[in-house]
PDB file of C-alpha atoms in Angstrom:
ATOM      1  CA  TRP A   1      95.349  94.106 115.908  1.00 44.00           C
ATOM      2  CA  CYS A   2      96.537  97.522 117.437  1.00 47.00           C
ATOM      3  CA  ARG A   3      94.059  99.060 119.446  1.00 48.00           C
ATOM      4  CA  ASP A   4      93.917 102.084 121.869  1.00 43.00           C
ATOM      5  CA  ARG A   5      96.692 101.475 124.172  1.00 41.00           C
ATOM      6  CA  GLN A   6      94.500 101.960 127.162  1.00 38.00           C
ATOM      7  CA  ASP A   7      93.452  98.332 126.261  1.00 39.00           C
ATOM      8  CA  THR A   8      95.402  96.155 128.339  1.00 33.00           C
ATOM      9  CA  ARG A   9      94.465  93.108 126.900  1.00 32.00           C
ATOM     10  CA  ILE A  10      95.782  94.045 123.302  1.00 35.00           C
ATOM     11  CA  MET A  11      99.179  95.524 124.097  1.00 39.00           C
ATOM     12  CA  GLY A  12     100.356  94.273 127.188  1.00 38.00           C
ATOM     13  CA  ASN A  13     100.090  97.462 129.284  1.00 40.00           C
ATOM     14  CA  LYS A  14     101.664  96.399 132.767  1.00 40.00           C
ATOM     15  CA  GLN A  15      98.772  97.780 134.465  1.00 42.00           C
ATOM     16  CA  GLY A  16      95.743  95.768 135.754  1.00 44.00           C
ATOM     17  CA  SER A  17      96.967  92.359 137.308  1.00 45.00           C
ATOM     18  CA  LYS A  18      93.664  91.213 138.496  1.00 47.00           C
ATOM     19  CA  LYS A  19      92.814  87.354 137.683  1.00 48.00           C
ATOM     20  CA  PRO A  20      89.921  88.281 134.973  1.00 51.00           C
ATOM     21  CA  GLN A  21      92.143  90.676 133.165  1.00 48.00           C
ATOM     22  CA  GLN A  22      94.978  88.258 133.299  1.00 49.00           C
ATOM     23  CA  ALA A  23      93.026  85.199 131.781  1.00 48.00           C
ATOM     24  CA  ARG A  24      91.509  87.522 129.032  1.00 51.00           C
ATOM     25  CA  ALA A  25      95.085  88.688 128.404  1.00 50.00           C
ATOM     26  CA  ASN A  26      96.232  85.003 128.002  1.00 52.00           C
ATOM     27  CA  GLN A  27      93.294  84.263 125.658  1.00 54.00           C
ATOM     28  CA  THR A  28      94.279  87.351 123.724  1.00 54.00           C
ATOM     29  CA  ASN A  29      97.762  86.474 123.376  1.00 55.00           C
ATOM     30  CA  LYS A  30      97.063  83.208 122.093  1.00 63.00           C
ATOM     31  CA  LYS A  31      94.542  84.297 119.410  1.00 66.00           C
ATOM     32  CA  GLN A  32      97.379  87.219 118.573  1.00 64.00           C
ATOM     33  CA  GLU A  33      99.933  84.232 118.015  1.00 68.00           C
ATOM     34  CA  LYS A  34      97.275  82.254 115.686  1.00 71.00           C
ATOM     35  CA  GLU A  35      96.794  85.163 113.769  1.00 73.00           C
ATOM     36  CA  ALA A  36     100.265  86.294 113.403  1.00 71.00           C
ATOM     37  CA  MET A  37     101.173  82.553 112.188  1.00 71.00           C
ATOM     38  CA  LYS A  38      98.567  82.595 109.511  1.00 78.00           C
ATOM     39  CA  ILE A  39     100.283  85.959 108.292  1.00 75.00           C
ATOM     40  CA  LEU A  40     103.632  85.629 108.926  1.00 77.00           C
ATOM     41  CA  GLY A  41     104.080  81.711 108.197  1.00 81.00           C
ATOM     42  CA  GLY A  42     104.947  79.547 111.221  1.00 80.00           C
ATOM     43  CA  GLU A  43     108.632  79.220 110.222  1.00 87.00           C
ATOM     44  CA  SER A  44     108.847  83.074 110.449  1.00 88.00           C
ATOM     45  CA  MET A  45     107.191  82.977 113.659  1.00 89.00           C
ATOM     46  CA  GLU A  46     109.423  80.568 115.245  1.00 93.00           C
ATOM     47  CA  ASN A  47     112.498  82.606 114.217  1.00 93.00           C
ATOM     48  CA  LEU A  48     111.032  85.545 115.753  1.00 93.00           C
ATOM     49  CA  LYS A  49     110.755  83.462 118.892  1.00 94.00           C
ATOM     50  CA  GLU A  50     114.197  82.651 118.925  1.00 95.00           C
ATOM     51  CA  ASP A  51     115.874  85.822 118.050  1.00 95.00           C
ATOM     52  CA  TRP A  52     113.702  87.097 121.042  1.00 96.00           C
ATOM     53  CA  CYS A  53     114.990  84.162 123.346  1.00 96.00           C
ATOM     54  CA  MET A  54     118.574  84.935 122.033  1.00 96.00           C
ATOM     55  CA  VAL A  55     118.125  88.707 122.931  1.00 96.00           C
ATOM     56  CA  LYS A  56     116.638  88.148 126.200  1.00 96.00           C
ATOM     57  CA  ASN A  57     119.235  85.369 127.080  1.00 96.00           C
ATOM     58  CA  ILE A  58     116.065  82.680 127.660  1.00 96.00           C
ATOM     59  CA  ALA A  59     117.200  79.247 127.302  1.00 97.00           C
ATOM     60  CA  TYR A  60     115.006  77.082 124.998  1.00 96.00           C
ATOM     61  CA  GLN A  61     114.568  73.921 122.936  1.00 96.00           C
ATOM     62  CA  ILE A  62     113.546  73.027 119.360  1.00 94.00           C
ATOM     63  CA  GLU A  63     111.130  70.358 119.318  1.00 94.00           C
ATOM     64  CA  ASN A  64     109.570  69.374 115.708  1.00 92.00           C
ATOM     65  CA  LYS A  65     111.061  72.955 114.365  1.00 90.00           C
ATOM     66  CA  LYS A  66     109.202  74.696 117.227  1.00 93.00           C
ATOM     67  CA  VAL A  67     110.830  76.674 119.455  1.00 95.00           C
ATOM     68  CA  ILE A  68     109.785  75.882 123.285  1.00 95.00           C
ATOM     69  CA  PRO A  69     111.302  78.681 125.515  1.00 96.00           C
ATOM     70  CA  THR A  70     111.891  77.793 129.212  1.00 95.00           C
ATOM     71  CA  GLN A  71     109.706  80.969 130.393  1.00 94.00           C
ATOM     72  CA  ASP A  72     106.886  82.325 129.065  1.00 94.00           C
ATOM     73  CA  ILE A  73     107.933  85.036 126.472  1.00 94.00           C
ATOM     74  CA  THR A  74     104.845  87.076 126.245  1.00 91.00           C
ATOM     75  CA  LYS A  75     105.148  88.220 129.969  1.00 92.00           C
ATOM     76  CA  THR A  76     108.954  89.551 129.141  1.00 96.00           C
ATOM     77  CA  CYS A  77     110.161  92.960 127.030  1.00 96.00           C
ATOM     78  CA  ILE A  78     112.952  94.275 125.467  1.00 97.00           C
ATOM     79  CA  SER A  79     114.669  97.345 125.909  1.00 96.00           C
ATOM     80  CA  LYS A  80     116.072  99.771 123.121  1.00 95.00           C
ATOM     81  CA  ALA A  81     119.692  98.236 123.502  1.00 94.00           C
ATOM     82  CA  GLU A  82     117.966  94.847 122.737  1.00 96.00           C
ATOM     83  CA  PHE A  83     115.844  95.850 120.088  1.00 95.00           C
ATOM     84  CA  LYS A  84     118.935  97.236 118.402  1.00 93.00           C
ATOM     85  CA  LYS A  85     120.105  93.860 118.602  1.00 92.00           C
ATOM     86  CA  LEU A  86     117.151  92.641 116.436  1.00 92.00           C
ATOM     87  CA  MET A  87     117.497  95.086 113.979  1.00 90.00           C
ATOM     88  CA  SER A  88     119.904  95.259 110.853  1.00 78.00           C
ATOM     89  CA  SER A  89     123.260  96.747 112.180  1.00 78.00           C
ATOM     90  CA  ASP A  90     123.505  98.736 108.834  1.00 82.00           C
ATOM     91  CA  MET A  91     120.647 101.046 110.448  1.00 84.00           C
ATOM     92  CA  SER A  92     121.730 104.416 111.596  1.00 87.00           C
ATOM     93  CA  ASP A  93     120.994 105.161 115.280  1.00 88.00           C
ATOM     94  CA  LYS A  94     118.240 107.883 114.477  1.00 86.00           C
ATOM     95  CA  ASP A  95     116.381 105.258 112.071  1.00 87.00           C
ATOM     96  CA  LEU A  96     116.417 102.617 114.908  1.00 91.00           C
ATOM     97  CA  ASP A  97     115.294 105.175 117.486  1.00 91.00           C
ATOM     98  CA  ALA A  98     112.446 106.140 115.443  1.00 90.00           C
ATOM     99  CA  LEU A  99     111.442 102.386 114.897  1.00 91.00           C
ATOM    100  CA  PHE A 100     111.792 101.433 118.638  1.00 94.00           C
ATOM    101  CA  SER A 101     108.727 104.318 119.100  1.00 93.00           C
ATOM    102  CA  LEU A 102     106.775 102.484 116.219  1.00 92.00           C
ATOM    103  CA  TYR A 103     106.992  99.157 118.135  1.00 94.00           C
ATOM    104  CA  ASP A 104     106.857 100.580 121.621  1.00 94.00           C
ATOM    105  CA  TYR A 105     102.991 101.226 121.341  1.00 91.00           C
ATOM    106  CA  ASP A 106     102.286 102.519 124.726  1.00 91.00           C
ATOM    107  CA  HIS A 107     105.173 104.622 125.059  1.00 92.00           C
ATOM    108  CA  ASP A 108     106.485 103.151 128.176  1.00 93.00           C
ATOM    109  CA  GLY A 109     110.218 102.722 126.992  1.00 94.00           C
ATOM    110  CA  THR A 110     110.171  99.155 126.419  1.00 96.00           C
ATOM    111  CA  ILE A 111     108.583  96.443 123.790  1.00 96.00           C
ATOM    112  CA  THR A 112     106.736  93.869 125.008  1.00 95.00           C
ATOM    113  CA  TRP A 113     106.173  90.345 122.882  1.00 94.00           C
ATOM    114  CA  ARG A 114     102.948  91.378 122.122  1.00 91.00           C
ATOM    115  CA  GLU A 115     103.738  94.358 120.833  1.00 92.00           C
ATOM    116  CA  TYR A 116     106.435  93.409 118.880  1.00 94.00           C
ATOM    117  CA  ILE A 117     104.547  90.926 116.719  1.00 91.00           C
ATOM    118  CA  CYS A 118     101.457  93.213 116.379  1.00 89.00           C
ATOM    119  CA  VAL A 119     103.850  95.553 114.598  1.00 91.00           C
ATOM    120  CA  ILE A 120     105.639  93.278 112.648  1.00 91.00           C
ATOM    121  CA  THR A 121     101.938  91.390 111.252  1.00 89.00           C
ATOM    122  CA  LEU A 122     100.651  94.984 110.576  1.00 89.00           C
ATOM    123  CA  LEU A 123     103.953  96.016 108.601  1.00 88.00           C
ATOM    124  CA  MET A 124     103.790  92.998 106.519  1.00 86.00           C
ATOM    125  CA  ALA A 125     100.100  92.907 105.920  1.00 86.00           C
ATOM    126  CA  GLY A 126      98.166  95.659 107.543  1.00 87.00           C
ATOM    127  CA  SER A 127      95.700  97.872 105.663  1.00 89.00           C
ATOM    128  CA  VAL A 128      96.642 101.739 104.642  1.00 90.00           C
ATOM    129  CA  LYS A 129      94.106 102.797 107.538  1.00 91.00           C
ATOM    130  CA  GLU A 130      95.694 100.708 110.064  1.00 91.00           C
ATOM    131  CA  LYS A 131      99.481 101.640 109.208  1.00 92.00           C
ATOM    132  CA  VAL A 132      98.384 105.463 109.606  1.00 92.00           C
ATOM    133  CA  ARG A 133      96.908 104.637 113.003  1.00 92.00           C
ATOM    134  CA  LEU A 134      99.903 102.813 114.139  1.00 92.00           C
ATOM    135  CA  ILE A 135     102.259 106.106 113.080  1.00 93.00           C
ATOM    136  CA  PHE A 136      99.526 108.330 114.403  1.00 94.00           C
ATOM    137  CA  ASN A 137      99.982 106.557 117.426  1.00 93.00           C
ATOM    138  CA  CYS A 138     103.894 106.775 117.633  1.00 92.00           C
ATOM    139  CA  PHE A 139     103.595 110.881 117.407  1.00 93.00           C
ATOM    140  CA  ASP A 140     100.840 110.913 120.177  1.00 94.00           C
ATOM    141  CA  GLU A 141     103.315 110.839 122.875  1.00 90.00           C
ATOM    142  CA  ASP A 142     100.594 111.702 125.813  1.00 89.00           C
ATOM    143  CA  GLY A 143      97.908 109.288 124.387  1.00 89.00           C
ATOM    144  CA  ASN A 144      95.022 111.522 124.482  1.00 92.00           C
ATOM    145  CA  GLY A 145      94.025 110.731 120.898  1.00 92.00           C
ATOM    146  CA  VAL A 146      94.792 114.342 119.278  1.00 95.00           C
ATOM    147  CA  LEU A 147      98.454 115.661 118.165  1.00 95.00           C
ATOM    148  CA  ASP A 148      99.300 119.424 119.430  1.00 94.00           C
ATOM    149  CA  ARG A 149     101.733 121.548 117.995  1.00 92.00           C
ATOM    150  CA  GLU A 150     104.498 120.575 120.409  1.00 93.00           C
ATOM    151  CA  GLU A 151     103.985 116.639 119.573  1.00 93.00           C
ATOM    152  CA  PHE A 152     104.023 117.744 115.774  1.00 89.00           C
ATOM    153  CA  LYS A 153     107.313 119.611 116.212  1.00 90.00           C
ATOM    154  CA  MET A 154     108.644 116.746 118.149  1.00 90.00           C
ATOM    155  CA  ALA A 155     107.680 113.872 115.684  1.00 90.00           C
ATOM    156  CA  ALA A 156     109.095 116.412 112.977  1.00 87.00           C
ATOM    157  CA  THR A 157     112.433 116.571 114.732  1.00 86.00           C
ATOM    158  CA  ARG A 158     112.913 113.005 115.185  1.00 87.00           C
ATOM    159  CA  PHE A 159     111.766 111.556 112.134  1.00 87.00           C
ATOM    160  CA  SER A 160     111.367 114.275 109.254  1.00 86.00           C
ATOM    161  CA  ASP A 161     113.977 113.694 106.661  1.00 82.00           C
ATOM    162  CA  THR A 162     112.978 116.970 105.131  1.00 80.00           C
ATOM    163  CA  LYS A 163     115.664 119.650 103.694  1.00 81.00           C
ATOM    164  CA  ASP A 164     113.505 122.402 104.634  1.00 81.00           C
ATOM    165  CA  ASN A 165     113.735 124.279 107.980  1.00 86.00           C
ATOM    166  CA  VAL A 166     111.936 121.909 110.367  1.00 85.00           C
ATOM    167  CA  ASP A 167     110.212 124.704 112.375  1.00 87.00           C
ATOM    168  CA  ALA A 168     108.662 126.055 109.058  1.00 89.00           C
ATOM    169  CA  PHE A 169     107.913 122.523 107.660  1.00 88.00           C
ATOM    170  CA  CYS A 170     106.226 121.678 110.783  1.00 89.00           C
ATOM    171  CA  ASP A 171     104.241 124.914 110.844  1.00 90.00           C
ATOM    172  CA  ARG A 172     103.121 124.354 107.531  1.00 90.00           C
ATOM    173  CA  VAL A 173     101.972 120.525 107.934  1.00 91.00           C
ATOM    174  CA  PHE A 174     100.384 121.371 110.908  1.00 93.00           C
ATOM    175  CA  LEU A 175      97.890 124.001 109.552  1.00 93.00           C
ATOM    176  CA  ALA A 176      97.530 122.126 106.773  1.00 94.00           C
ATOM    177  CA  CYS A 177      96.078 119.172 109.106  1.00 95.00           C
ATOM    178  CA  ASP A 178      94.258 121.103 111.437  1.00 95.00           C
ATOM    179  CA  GLU A 179      91.405 121.337 109.282  1.00 94.00           C
ATOM    180  CA  ASN A 180      88.828 122.472 111.919  1.00 94.00           C
ATOM    181  CA  GLY A 181      91.503 125.314 113.466  1.00 94.00           C
ATOM    182  CA  ASP A 182      91.209 124.071 116.761  1.00 95.00           C
ATOM    183  CA  GLY A 183      95.012 123.872 117.547  1.00 94.00           C
ATOM    184  CA  GLU A 184      95.047 119.975 117.391  1.00 95.00           C
ATOM    185  CA  VAL A 185      94.943 117.326 114.898  1.00 96.00           C
ATOM    186  CA  SER A 186      92.653 114.404 115.165  1.00 96.00           C
ATOM    187  CA  TYR A 187      93.417 111.028 113.823  1.00 95.00           C
ATOM    188  CA  LYS A 188      90.768 111.853 111.279  1.00 95.00           C
ATOM    189  CA  GLU A 189      92.320 114.864 110.291  1.00 96.00           C
ATOM    190  CA  PHE A 190      95.556 113.112 109.970  1.00 95.00           C
ATOM    191  CA  GLN A 191      94.458 110.344 108.104  1.00 95.00           C
ATOM    192  CA  CYS A 192      92.739 112.844 105.690  1.00 95.00           C
ATOM    193  CA  TRP A 193      96.157 114.719 105.238  1.00 94.00           C
ATOM    194  CA  VAL A 194      98.147 111.626 104.596  1.00 94.00           C
ATOM    195  CA  THR A 195      95.618 110.293 101.944  1.00 91.00           C
ATOM    196  CA  ASN A 196      96.001 113.602  99.716  1.00 92.00           C
ATOM    197  CA  ASN A 197      99.634 114.674 100.819  1.00 91.00           C
ATOM    198  CA  GLN A 198     101.559 111.732 100.160  1.00 88.00           C
ATOM    199  CA  GLU A 199     104.921 113.489  99.023  1.00 87.00           C
ATOM    200  CA  GLU A 200     104.476 115.851 102.098  1.00 88.00           C
ATOM    201  CA  PHE A 201     104.146 113.007 104.348  1.00 90.00           C
ATOM    202  CA  GLU A 202     107.136 110.736 103.337  1.00 89.00           C
ATOM    203  CA  LYS A 203     109.382 113.813 104.324  1.00 87.00           C
ATOM    204  CA  PHE A 204     107.126 114.375 107.692  1.00 89.00           C
ATOM    205  CA  ALA A 205     107.705 110.525 108.671  1.00 89.00           C
ATOM    206  CA  GLY A 206     110.975 109.860 107.117  1.00 86.00           C
ATOM    207  CA  VAL A 207     112.045 105.866 107.825  1.00 81.00           C
ATOM    208  CA  LEU A 208     108.575 105.638 109.583  1.00 86.00           C
ATOM    209  CA  ASN A 209     107.114 105.991 106.151  1.00 85.00           C
ATOM    210  CA  ILE A 210     105.654 102.635 105.906  1.00 84.00           C
ATOM    211  CA  LEU A 211     102.617 103.374 103.602  1.00 84.00           C
ATOM    212  CA  PRO A 212     102.922 101.425 100.017  1.00 77.00           C
ATOM    213  CA  ASP A 213     104.051 103.563  97.362  1.00 67.00           C
ATOM    214  CA  GLU A 214     100.946 104.632  95.313  1.00 57.00           C
ATOM    215  CA  ASN A 215     103.268 104.566  91.996  1.00 48.00           C
ATOM    216  CA  GLN A 216     104.040 100.955  92.502  1.00 44.00           C
TER     217      GLN A 216
END
């Protein structure tokens, strides 16, 4: 579902407007919705569409229990303020900001319909490996495929719920992740650390700990 953010066909990157790319994007869009519908169920999918339309002030009709928007919602995106309207009112601003970062796959400050559906589907039915990749992408601010110390510190500051000193905690976790000592953490290194250090990961990820509890 979620691929590298350079893949404009999957995550709705706003670059690349050539017709062949647009045709592939439309095909991918339809395929994603079908896959999402299988996982989420038709009723849930229509509820998501209706909520999206309401937040975007897009008019729609309901025919045979299906939401029919007056415009193509796959070409729309929501801001952080609009995203908060979709989430629970009981959530703190910190947790809402963290979740927005998770859904904003290409880190452009907005969430496309495809990003929204992709992440919801992964949260509900994604494998552990897919969820770790999603979290890694959230931490990887510049999208270069590795996490440097600054990105680690930024992630710890934004998401961590550790009671320890954040800088000290970040340094300890970074050193544990950076197995080859090259000053960067690859996805493979990150995945290995997460697998073997669930308790530390829970502290580091905070609200973004979307992995299943091994004890359940």
